[in-house]
Every structure is written in C-alpha cells, then in structure tokens.
CSV table of C-alpha atoms and ligand atoms in Angstrom, one decimal:
chain,number,residue,atom,x,y,z
E,111,MET,CA,0.0,0.0,0.0
E,112,THR,CA,1.4,3.4,-1.0
E,113,SER,CA,0.2,4.9,2.3
E,114,ASP,CA,2.9,2.8,4.1
E,115,ILE,CA,5.9,4.1,2.2
E,116,PRO,CA,8.2,6.4,4.2
E,117,LEU,CA,7.9,9.9,2.9
E,118,GLN,CA,10.6,12.5,3.0
E,119,ILE,CA,8.0,15.3,3.4
E,120,LEU,CA,7.0,13.6,6.7
E,121,GLY,CA,10.6,13.1,7.9
E,122,GLY,CA,10.7,9.4,6.9
E,123,ILE,CA,7.5,8.2,8.4
E,124,SER,CA,4.6,7.0,6.3
E,125,ALA,CA,1.3,8.8,5.6
E,126,ARG,CA,-0.5,6.2,7.7
E,127,GLU,CA,1.8,6.8,10.7
E,128,PHE,CA,1.5,10.5,10.3
E,129,LEU,CA,-2.3,10.5,10.2
E,130,ARG,CA,-2.5,8.0,13.1
E,131,ASP,CA,0.0,9.7,15.5
E,132,TYR,CA,0.2,13.5,14.6
E,133,TRP,CA,-2.6,14.8,12.3
E,134,GLN,CA,-5.0,16.9,14.4
E,135,LYS,CA,-3.1,15.6,17.5
E,136,LYS,CA,0.4,16.8,18.0
E,137,PRO,CA,3.2,18.8,16.4
E,138,LEU,CA,5.9,17.3,14.2
E,139,LEU,CA,9.2,18.9,13.3
E,140,ILE,CA,10.5,17.7,10.0
E,141,ARG,CA,14.1,18.6,9.2
E,142,GLN,CA,14.7,18.8,5.4
E,143,ALA,CA,11.1,17.9,4.5
E,144,ILE,CA,12.0,19.3,1.1
E,145,PRO,CA,15.8,19.1,0.8
E,146,SER,CA,17.5,22.1,-0.7
E,147,PHE,CA,14.2,23.9,-1.1
E,148,GLU,CA,14.3,27.1,-3.0
E,149,SER,CA,11.4,29.4,-2.9
E,150,PRO,CA,9.8,29.9,-6.4
E,151,ILE,CA,9.1,33.5,-5.4
E,152,SER,CA,11.5,36.0,-4.0
E,153,PRO,CA,10.9,38.5,-1.1
E,154,ASP,CA,10.8,41.3,-3.6
E,155,GLU,CA,8.2,39.5,-5.7
E,156,LEU,CA,6.2,38.8,-2.6
E,157,ALA,CA,6.3,42.5,-1.7
E,158,GLY,CA,5.2,43.2,-5.3
E,159,LEU,CA,2.2,41.1,-4.9
E,160,SER,CA,1.1,43.0,-1.9
E,161,LEU,CA,0.9,46.1,-4.0
E,162,GLU,CA,-1.8,44.5,-6.2
E,163,GLU,CA,-5.4,45.5,-5.7
E,164,GLU,CA,-6.9,41.9,-5.9
E,165,VAL,CA,-4.3,40.4,-3.6
E,166,GLU,CA,-5.1,39.9,0.2
E,167,SER,CA,-2.1,41.1,2.2
E,168,ARG,CA,-1.3,42.3,5.7
E,169,LEU,CA,1.6,44.0,7.4
E,170,ILE,CA,2.2,43.5,11.1
E,171,VAL,CA,4.6,46.1,12.6
E,172,GLU,CA,5.5,45.2,16.1
E,173,HIS,CA,6.5,48.7,17.2
E,174,GLY,CA,4.4,50.7,14.6
E,175,ASP,CA,1.9,53.5,15.3
E,176,SER,CA,0.6,51.2,18.0
E,177,PRO,CA,2.0,48.0,19.4
E,178,TRP,CA,1.4,45.1,17.0
E,179,GLU,CA,0.1,47.5,14.4
E,180,LEU,CA,-1.9,45.7,11.7
E,181,ARG,CA,-2.1,47.3,8.2
E,182,ARG,CA,-4.1,45.9,5.4
E,183,GLY,CA,-3.0,45.8,1.7
E,184,PRO,CA,-2.9,46.7,-1.1
E,185,PHE,CA,0.2,48.7,-0.2
E,186,ALA,CA,1.7,51.7,-1.9
E,187,GLU,CA,5.1,51.5,-3.7
E,188,ASP,CA,7.0,53.3,-1.0
E,189,THR,CA,5.7,51.3,1.9
E,190,TYR,CA,8.7,49.1,2.2
E,191,GLN,CA,11.2,52.0,2.1
E,192,ASN,CA,9.5,53.4,5.1
E,193,LEU,CA,9.4,50.4,7.3
E,194,PRO,CA,11.8,50.0,10.2
E,195,GLU,CA,14.9,47.7,9.9
E,196,ARG,CA,13.4,45.1,12.2
E,197,ASP,CA,10.3,43.5,13.7
E,198,TRP,CA,7.7,43.5,11.0
E,199,THR,CA,6.1,40.8,8.9
E,200,LEU,CA,4.3,40.9,5.5
E,201,LEU,CA,1.7,38.1,5.1
E,202,VAL,CA,0.2,37.4,1.6
E,203,GLN,CA,-2.7,35.0,1.3
E,204,ALA,CA,-3.4,32.4,-1.3
E,205,VAL,CA,-0.2,32.8,-3.2
E,206,ASP,CA,-0.9,29.3,-4.6
E,207,GLN,CA,-3.6,30.9,-6.7
E,208,LEU,CA,-1.2,33.5,-8.1
E,209,VAL,CA,2.0,31.5,-8.8
E,210,PRO,CA,1.7,28.0,-10.3
E,211,GLU,CA,5.0,26.9,-8.9
E,212,VAL,CA,3.6,27.6,-5.4
E,213,ALA,CA,0.4,25.7,-6.2
E,214,GLU,CA,2.6,22.7,-7.2
E,215,LEU,CA,3.7,22.4,-3.5
E,216,ALA,CA,0.2,20.9,-2.8
E,217,GLU,CA,1.5,17.8,-4.6
E,218,HIS,CA,3.5,16.9,-1.5
E,219,PHE,CA,0.3,16.7,0.5
E,220,ARG,CA,-1.7,14.2,-1.6
E,221,PHE,CA,-2.0,11.9,1.4
E,222,LEU,CA,-4.7,14.3,2.7
E,223,PRO,CA,-8.0,15.1,1.0
E,224,ASN,CA,-7.4,17.9,-1.4
E,225,TRP,CA,-10.6,19.7,-0.4
E,226,ARG,CA,-9.2,20.1,3.1
E,227,ILE,CA,-6.4,22.4,1.8
E,228,ASP,CA,-7.3,26.0,2.2
E,229,ASP,CA,-4.5,28.1,0.7
E,230,ILE,CA,-0.7,28.6,0.9
E,231,MET,CA,0.0,31.9,2.7
E,232,ILE,CA,3.6,33.3,2.4
E,233,SER,CA,5.1,35.6,5.0
E,234,PHE,CA,8.2,37.7,4.7
E,235,ALA,CA,9.7,38.9,8.0
E,236,ALA,CA,12.5,41.4,8.7
E,237,PRO,CA,14.9,40.3,11.5
E,238,GLY,CA,13.0,39.9,14.7
E,239,GLY,CA,9.6,40.0,12.9
E,240,GLY,CA,6.7,37.8,13.9
E,241,VAL,CA,3.0,37.9,14.3
E,242,GLY,CA,3.1,37.3,18.1
E,243,PRO,CA,2.0,34.2,20.1
E,244,HIS,CA,-1.3,33.0,18.9
E,245,PHE,CA,-3.3,29.8,17.9
E,246,ASP,CA,-5.2,29.0,14.7
E,247,ASN,CA,-8.3,26.8,14.4
E,248,TYR,CA,-6.8,24.8,11.6
E,249,ASP,CA,-4.0,22.5,10.9
E,250,VAL,CA,-0.9,24.1,9.3
E,251,PHE,CA,2.4,23.0,7.8
E,252,LEU,CA,5.0,25.7,8.2
E,253,LEU,CA,7.6,25.3,5.6
E,254,GLN,CA,10.7,27.5,5.9
E,255,ALA,CA,11.5,28.9,2.5
E,256,HIS,CA,14.3,31.4,3.0
E,257,GLY,CA,16.4,32.5,6.0
E,258,ARG,CA,15.8,31.1,9.5
E,259,ARG,CA,12.8,31.4,11.8
E,260,ARG,CA,12.6,30.4,15.5
E,261,TRP,CA,9.4,28.6,16.2
E,262,ARG,CA,8.2,28.2,19.8
E,263,ILE,CA,5.2,26.1,20.5
E,264,GLY,CA,3.1,26.1,23.7
E,265,GLN,CA,-0.2,25.1,25.2
E,266,MET,CA,-3.4,24.0,23.6
E,267,CYS,CA,-5.9,26.9,23.5
E,268,ASP,CA,-9.6,27.5,22.8
E,269,SER,CA,-12.1,30.3,22.6
E,270,GLU,CA,-11.7,30.8,26.4
E,271,SER,CA,-7.9,31.6,26.1
E,272,GLN,CA,-7.1,35.1,27.1
E,273,LEU,CA,-6.1,37.5,24.2
E,274,LEU,CA,-4.4,40.8,24.2
E,275,GLU,CA,-6.5,43.7,23.1
E,276,HIS,CA,-5.3,44.1,19.6
E,277,GLY,CA,-8.4,44.1,17.4
E,278,ASP,CA,-8.3,41.2,15.0
E,279,LEU,CA,-4.7,40.1,15.7
E,280,ARG,CA,-5.7,37.6,18.4
E,281,ILE,CA,-2.4,37.6,20.3
E,282,LEU,CA,-2.3,35.3,23.4
E,283,ALA,CA,-2.0,37.1,26.7
E,284,ASP,CA,-0.3,34.1,28.1
E,285,PHE,CA,2.1,31.9,26.2
E,286,GLN,CA,3.4,28.8,27.9
E,287,GLY,CA,6.3,27.7,25.7
E,288,THR,CA,7.1,24.0,25.7
E,289,ASP,CA,9.6,23.5,22.8
E,290,GLU,CA,11.5,25.6,20.3
E,291,TRP,CA,13.4,25.1,17.2
E,292,VAL,CA,15.2,27.2,14.6
E,293,LEU,CA,14.0,26.2,11.1
E,294,GLU,CA,16.2,26.4,8.1
E,295,PRO,CA,15.1,26.4,4.4
E,296,GLY,CA,13.5,23.1,3.6
E,297,ASP,CA,12.6,22.4,7.3
E,298,MET,CA,8.9,22.1,8.1
E,299,LEU,CA,6.8,22.2,11.3
E,300,TYR,CA,3.3,20.6,11.4
E,301,LEU,CA,1.0,22.1,14.0
E,302,PRO,CA,-2.4,20.7,14.9
E,303,PRO,CA,-5.3,23.1,15.4
E,304,ARG,CA,-5.4,25.3,18.6
E,305,LEU,CA,-1.7,24.7,19.5
E,306,ALA,CA,-0.2,28.0,20.6
E,307,HIS,CA,2.8,29.0,18.4
E,308,PHE,CA,5.1,31.9,18.1
E,309,GLY,CA,7.5,32.4,15.2
E,310,THR,CA,10.3,35.0,15.1
E,311,ALA,CA,12.7,35.7,12.3
E,312,GLU,CA,16.3,35.1,13.2
E,313,ASP,CA,17.3,36.9,10.0
E,314,ALA,CA,15.2,38.2,7.1
E,315,CYS,CA,13.1,35.1,6.3
E,316,MET,CA,10.3,33.7,4.4
E,317,THR,CA,7.8,31.0,5.6
E,318,TYR,CA,5.1,29.2,3.7
E,319,SER,CA,2.0,28.2,5.6
E,320,VAL,CA,0.0,25.4,4.0
E,321,GLY,CA,-3.3,25.9,5.8
E,322,PHE,CA,-6.2,23.6,6.0
E,323,ARG,CA,-9.9,24.3,6.3
E,324,ALA,CA,-12.5,22.8,8.5
E,325,PRO,CA,-15.9,24.4,8.8
E,326,SER,CA,-17.1,25.1,12.3
E,327,ALA,CA,-20.2,23.2,13.6
E,328,ALA,CA,-22.0,26.6,13.6
E,329,GLU,CA,-21.1,27.1,9.9
E,330,VAL,CA,-22.2,23.6,8.9
E,331,LEU,CA,-25.5,24.0,10.6
E,332,THR,CA,-26.4,27.4,9.4
E,333,HIS,CA,-25.3,26.8,5.8
E,334,PHE,CA,-26.7,23.3,5.5
E,335,THR,CA,-30.1,24.4,6.9
E,336,ASP,CA,-30.2,27.4,4.6
E,337,PHE,CA,-29.4,25.1,1.7
E,338,LEU,CA,-32.1,22.6,2.8
E,339,ALA,CA,-34.7,25.3,3.3
E,340,GLN,CA,-34.7,26.1,-0.4
E,341,PHE,CA,-36.2,22.7,-1.2
E,342,LEU,CA,-38.9,22.8,1.5
E,343,PRO,CA,-42.4,24.1,0.5
E,344,ASP,CA,-44.1,26.6,2.8
E,345,GLU,CA,-46.9,24.2,3.5
E,346,GLU,CA,-44.6,21.7,5.0
E,347,ARG,CA,-45.1,22.6,8.7
E,348,TYR,CA,-45.2,21.4,12.2
E,349,SER,CA,-48.2,19.1,12.3
E,350,ASP,CA,-49.9,17.2,15.0
E,351,ALA,CA,-52.7,15.0,13.7
E,352,ASP,CA,-53.9,12.6,16.3
E,353,LEU,CA,-53.1,15.1,19.1
E,354,LEU,CA,-54.3,13.9,22.5
E,355,PRO,CA,-56.4,16.3,24.7
E,356,ALA,CA,-54.0,18.7,26.5
E,357,GLU,CA,-53.7,18.2,30.3
E,358,ASP,CA,-52.5,21.7,30.8
E,359,PRO,CA,-52.9,23.9,27.7
E,360,TYR,CA,-49.9,26.1,28.7
E,361,GLN,CA,-47.4,23.1,28.8
E,362,ILE,CA,-45.2,22.2,25.9
E,363,GLN,CA,-45.2,18.4,26.3
E,364,SER,CA,-42.6,15.9,25.1
E,365,ASP,CA,-44.7,14.7,22.2
E,366,ALA,CA,-44.3,18.1,20.6
E,367,LEU,CA,-40.6,17.8,20.8
E,368,GLU,CA,-40.8,14.3,19.3
E,369,ARG,CA,-42.7,15.7,16.3
E,370,LEU,CA,-40.1,18.4,15.9
E,371,ARG,CA,-37.3,15.9,16.2
E,372,SER,CA,-38.7,13.6,13.5
E,373,MET,CA,-39.2,16.6,11.2
E,374,LEU,CA,-35.6,17.6,11.7
E,375,ASN,CA,-34.3,14.1,11.3
E,376,GLU,CA,-36.2,13.5,8.1
E,377,HIS,CA,-34.4,16.5,6.4
E,378,MET,CA,-31.1,16.5,8.2
E,379,GLY,CA,-30.7,12.8,7.5
E,380,ASP,CA,-31.0,13.3,3.7
E,381,GLU,CA,-27.7,11.9,2.6
E,382,ARG,CA,-27.8,13.1,-1.0
E,383,LEU,CA,-28.6,16.7,0.0
E,384,LEU,CA,-26.0,16.6,2.7
E,385,LEU,CA,-23.4,15.5,0.3
E,386,THR,CA,-24.4,18.0,-2.3
E,387,TRP,CA,-24.3,20.8,0.1
E,388,PHE,CA,-21.0,19.7,1.5
E,389,GLY,CA,-19.4,19.3,-1.9
E,390,GLN,CA,-20.6,22.7,-3.0
E,391,PHE,CA,-19.6,24.4,0.2
E,392,MET,CA,-16.1,22.9,0.3
E,393,THR,CA,-15.4,23.8,-3.3
E,394,GLU,CA,-16.6,27.4,-3.1
E,395,PRO,CA,-13.8,29.5,-4.4
E,396,ARG,CA,-12.2,31.9,-1.9
E,397,TYR,CA,-12.3,34.6,-4.6
E,398,PRO,CA,-15.3,33.8,-6.8
E,399,GLU,CA,-14.6,36.7,-9.1
E,400,ARG,CA,-11.5,34.9,-10.3
E,401,VAL,CA,-13.6,31.9,-11.6
E,402,GLN,CA,-15.4,33.2,-14.6
E,403,GLY,CA,-15.3,31.5,-18.0
E,404,PRO,CA,-15.7,32.6,-21.6
E,405,GLU,CA,-18.7,32.2,-23.9
E,406,ILE,CA,-17.6,29.2,-25.9
E,407,ASP,CA,-19.5,26.6,-27.8
E,408,GLU,CA,-18.7,22.9,-28.3
E,409,LYS,CA,-17.3,23.3,-31.7
E,410,GLN,CA,-14.9,26.1,-30.7
E,411,LEU,CA,-13.8,23.9,-27.8
E,412,LEU,CA,-13.2,20.8,-29.9
E,413,ASP,CA,-11.4,22.8,-32.6
E,414,ALA,CA,-9.1,24.4,-30.1
E,415,LEU,CA,-8.2,21.0,-28.5
E,416,ALA,CA,-7.7,19.5,-32.0
E,417,ASP,CA,-5.3,22.4,-32.7
E,418,GLY,CA,-3.2,21.5,-29.6
E,419,ALA,CA,-4.8,23.8,-27.0
E,420,ILE,CA,-4.2,22.8,-23.4
E,421,LEU,CA,-6.7,23.2,-20.6
E,422,VAL,CA,-5.5,23.6,-17.0
E,423,ARG,CA,-7.4,24.0,-13.8
E,424,ASN,CA,-8.0,27.6,-12.9
E,425,LEU,CA,-5.7,28.1,-9.8
E,426,SER,CA,-8.6,29.8,-8.0
E,427,ALA,CA,-11.1,26.9,-8.8
E,428,ARG,CA,-11.7,23.9,-6.5
E,429,LEU,CA,-12.8,20.5,-7.7
E,430,ALA,CA,-13.9,17.4,-5.9
E,431,TRP,CA,-16.1,14.4,-6.8
E,432,SER,CA,-18.1,11.7,-5.1
E,433,GLU,CA,-20.2,8.6,-5.8
E,434,ILE,CA,-23.8,8.2,-5.0
E,435,ASP,CA,-26.5,5.6,-5.8
E,436,LEU,CA,-27.7,7.6,-8.8
E,437,GLY,CA,-24.2,8.1,-10.3
E,438,LEU,CA,-21.4,10.5,-9.7
E,439,LEU,CA,-21.4,14.0,-8.4
E,440,LEU,CA,-18.8,16.5,-9.5
E,441,PHE,CA,-18.3,19.6,-7.4
E,442,ALA,CA,-16.7,22.5,-9.2
E,443,SER,CA,-16.2,25.9,-7.6
E,444,GLY,CA,-19.4,25.8,-5.5
E,445,GLN,CA,-21.6,24.0,-8.1
E,446,SER,CA,-22.5,20.4,-8.3
E,447,ARG,CA,-23.4,18.2,-11.3
E,448,LEU,CA,-24.9,14.8,-11.3
E,449,LEU,CA,-23.2,12.6,-13.9
E,450,PRO,CA,-23.5,9.1,-15.2
E,451,ALA,CA,-21.2,6.4,-13.6
E,452,HIS,CA,-19.2,5.8,-16.7
E,453,LEU,CA,-17.5,9.2,-16.4
E,454,LYS,CA,-15.6,8.2,-13.2
E,455,GLU,CA,-12.1,8.1,-14.8
E,456,LEU,CA,-12.8,11.4,-16.5
E,457,LEU,CA,-13.8,13.0,-13.2
E,458,LYS,CA,-10.5,11.7,-11.6
E,459,LEU,CA,-8.6,13.1,-14.5
E,460,LEU,CA,-10.3,16.5,-14.4
E,461,CYS,CA,-9.6,16.8,-10.7
E,462,SER,CA,-5.9,15.7,-10.7
E,463,ALA,CA,-4.4,16.3,-14.1
E,464,ASP,CA,-1.9,19.1,-14.5
E,465,ALA,CA,-2.9,19.6,-18.1
E,466,LEU,CA,-5.8,18.4,-20.3
E,467,HIS,CA,-5.3,18.0,-24.1
E,468,SER,CA,-6.5,16.0,-26.9
E,469,ASP,CA,-4.2,13.1,-25.9
E,470,ASN,CA,-5.5,12.5,-22.4
E,471,LEU,CA,-9.0,13.7,-23.1
E,472,GLY,CA,-9.1,12.0,-26.4
E,473,PRO,CA,-11.7,9.2,-25.9
E,474,TRP,CA,-13.8,11.3,-23.6
E,475,LEU,CA,-14.4,13.9,-26.3
E,476,ASN,CA,-16.2,11.2,-28.3
E,477,ASP,CA,-18.6,10.7,-25.4
E,478,GLU,CA,-21.5,13.2,-25.4
E,479,ASP,CA,-21.6,13.4,-21.6
E,480,GLY,CA,-17.8,13.7,-21.3
E,481,ARG,CA,-17.6,16.4,-24.0
E,482,ASN,CA,-20.4,18.4,-22.4
E,483,LEU,CA,-18.8,18.2,-19.0
E,484,VAL,CA,-15.5,19.6,-20.2
E,485,LEU,CA,-17.4,22.4,-22.0
E,486,GLN,CA,-19.4,23.3,-18.9
E,487,LEU,CA,-16.2,23.5,-16.8
E,488,VAL,CA,-14.6,25.8,-19.3
E,489,LYS,CA,-17.7,28.0,-19.5
E,490,GLN,CA,-17.9,28.1,-15.7
E,491,GLY,CA,-14.2,29.1,-15.5
E,492,SER,CA,-13.0,26.1,-13.5
E,493,LEU,CA,-10.9,25.0,-16.4
E,494,GLU,CA,-9.1,27.5,-18.6
E,495,PHE,CA,-6.9,27.5,-21.6
E,496,ALA,CA,-3.2,27.6,-20.7
E,497,ASP,CA,-1.3,30.6,-22.0
E,498,GLU,CA,0.8,29.7,-24.9
D,179,SIN,C1,4.0,33.6,9.8
D,179,SIN,O1,4.3,32.9,8.8
D,179,SIN,O2,4.7,34.5,10.2
D,179,SIN,C2,2.8,33.3,10.5
D,179,SIN,C3,2.2,31.9,10.3
D,179,SIN,C4,1.4,31.5,11.5
D,179,SIN,O3,1.9,31.5,12.6
D,179,SIN,O4,0.2,31.1,11.3
D,180,CO,CO1,-0.4,30.7,13.1
C-alpha cells in the first residue's frame, strides 16, 4: 500500500503513521522535508504582490503606530522603504492561486483530502519579525523557505484563552512555551489546530503556511439548513394530527418535541442533500470573481483542442467528486453536477491532471456526456486555456 511508504516530506514516516500519530493531535518537526528547497518566489516578488489590488495582504509592525500595528494591503510602492529595519512581517494570502510553482507544492500533501487544503500563505519577516504568540483553528504545515525562523510552541488553546486587546490580531495574553526550534530552508513544522505558536525571524526570512480548512459546527448548521430550506415548501409545517387532549394547555409536552425531532431528522438525514451541500460548500472559491469562464460553444472547444490547445485548472477553482447511488457528483467551484457512472475516470482526470489536451481527453471527447462536462467546466471558469 502506498500509504505505508516512508515519505521525505514527513521526515521518513509513512502517511499512515503521520495520520495516526500526529494529524490533528500533536506537532511534528521535520528537518529537510524538502531538501535544498528554493522558494519559487523572492521576497521582492512577494512584496510586489502586496501592491496589487486583488491580492489579500497584511503587514504587522510590532512597534508601529501602535504595538502590533496591523495594516491591510494593497500597499503603496514606497511602503517598504518606510518600514523599520526590524520587527515587521508581511503576510500574503493564497499565493498558490497566483503563482503556479507555489500551487505545485500541494503535490506533497496528496495523502490528505485535497478539499481540506485552504491556501498557501507566504510571510516575509524582517529580522525579529513575527505575528506574536497565537493559535489558529486549523492544521498548518509551516515550511521554511528562506532565512531562519525560530518557532516556539506552547499550550493547547480554545475560545476561552485570554487574548491581548489588539483588534483582529488575536495575540495570546499568556504563552506557555514547551519547545522551540530554529528552522532552516526546507525544514517544516506541522501544527495541529489550537496549539499556541510563536515564530520570530532570526534573519530576514520567508515562511510558507500550507493551511487547511475545517468548517465550524456553527457554519455547517447554518449553511446546511439554509441550503435545505430552499427545497422545502411553505406548506410543510409542524403538524400534530392525532393530538391527544391537553392536560394543561400552557405546557409544551414531550410529544411536541418528538414531532419536531422527527421533522428535523427527516431532512437532516437526507444523505444526498447533505453530500451535495458539503461538496458545493467545500469547493466554493475563496475569490469567486476569479472563476469566470468565456462564452464558448462545443465546436470552438473541440477545434481548439484539436489544434493542440491545453486546458488547465484555474488556480482559484476547487474541484472534488463523489459517488452516490444515482451516479457521480462533480463539485466545481461551488456548483454540483450529477453525472453518469461511466465518467468516473474522467472526473478523476479532471480533478488531478496538470494539463488536459487531446491526448489524455481524447476518448472522452467522443462521449457526449464527457464532452459536455468539459465544455461546462470551461464555461464556468473552473478549467481554462493555458497561456501559450
Ligand atoms: C508567519 O508565517 O509568520 C505566521 C504563520 C502563522 O503563525 O500562522
Ligand atoms: Co499561526
């Protein structure tokens, strides 16, 4: 089984061991997870991204206009000339959606469901820079990309943990350090959700955070019930045929709760709707405006492919698939599509392939369902033509 092979990215343990002993449970320091790793993007290029309108970026200046001053991008050209020598950090979100070579790093994490990956954030810190002791509600792999960073880890936290008053920075008032390491380029630290951590740049350094996503119970309930409610007619109501005479008309009796419970169970237990909602929710793009396709018809698509055009996944799109009794479900950037079972290998190809072209799509283009699916994904913007 491939899951039992020792992996360099996990420091020589297998995916199975990692998932059993560390994932969601405890931290793991991995020296040279990616040996001689070189960042595909330089600090200057990262700073360049933070000037762009559509890029989400933040600057944290430890001794700025206020302690732990948080500034939000896009930043002006001269921002970086006016920063102090030390103690600031630039954070740029979702660089994997902007730089294909950064997106490729996700290939190292194929032992986890792809739909659990959120984005790859990249930070650049001047010496001494950091974002303060904090915890996150999600798993993260912190890959050192350039320079050295000292990571300290501490206690497990939760929403009761005391924070300093710094607006949305969520800095812990009390950090109880347990371990610390200096990470060099290629080293990586895995942290489970809610573990306190505190990184400081030993020298000017760059760190990649491969972050994961897990909806909160509150989100699941509110979003799923909103989704369900669209399918429920107004006349479907609390009903109590065969009601027994009330002993006390002011009392809500347990039979009323039973009726409510069965009404809830009937809908909440609908597996197909639950799966449809979940697939749509987990593939919703972080920046929906980046997933917009062209007007194109079948003939134009087929001609382009016949001419050697290459389709790639839009870096901002998310794809996942699932199997149900009726066939297959493909989830693409927040939409779902019910498809016949014979398209299974095509769905796998669409989700995983780096590039789609007449060679690997070949036979599927002769299949009406297959052809139509590729066309719909191009029109939706989940697949796009690679730049020549
Ligand atoms: C950083 O890269 O500086 C911050 C990453 C984190 O602690 O979540
Ligand atoms: Co963090």
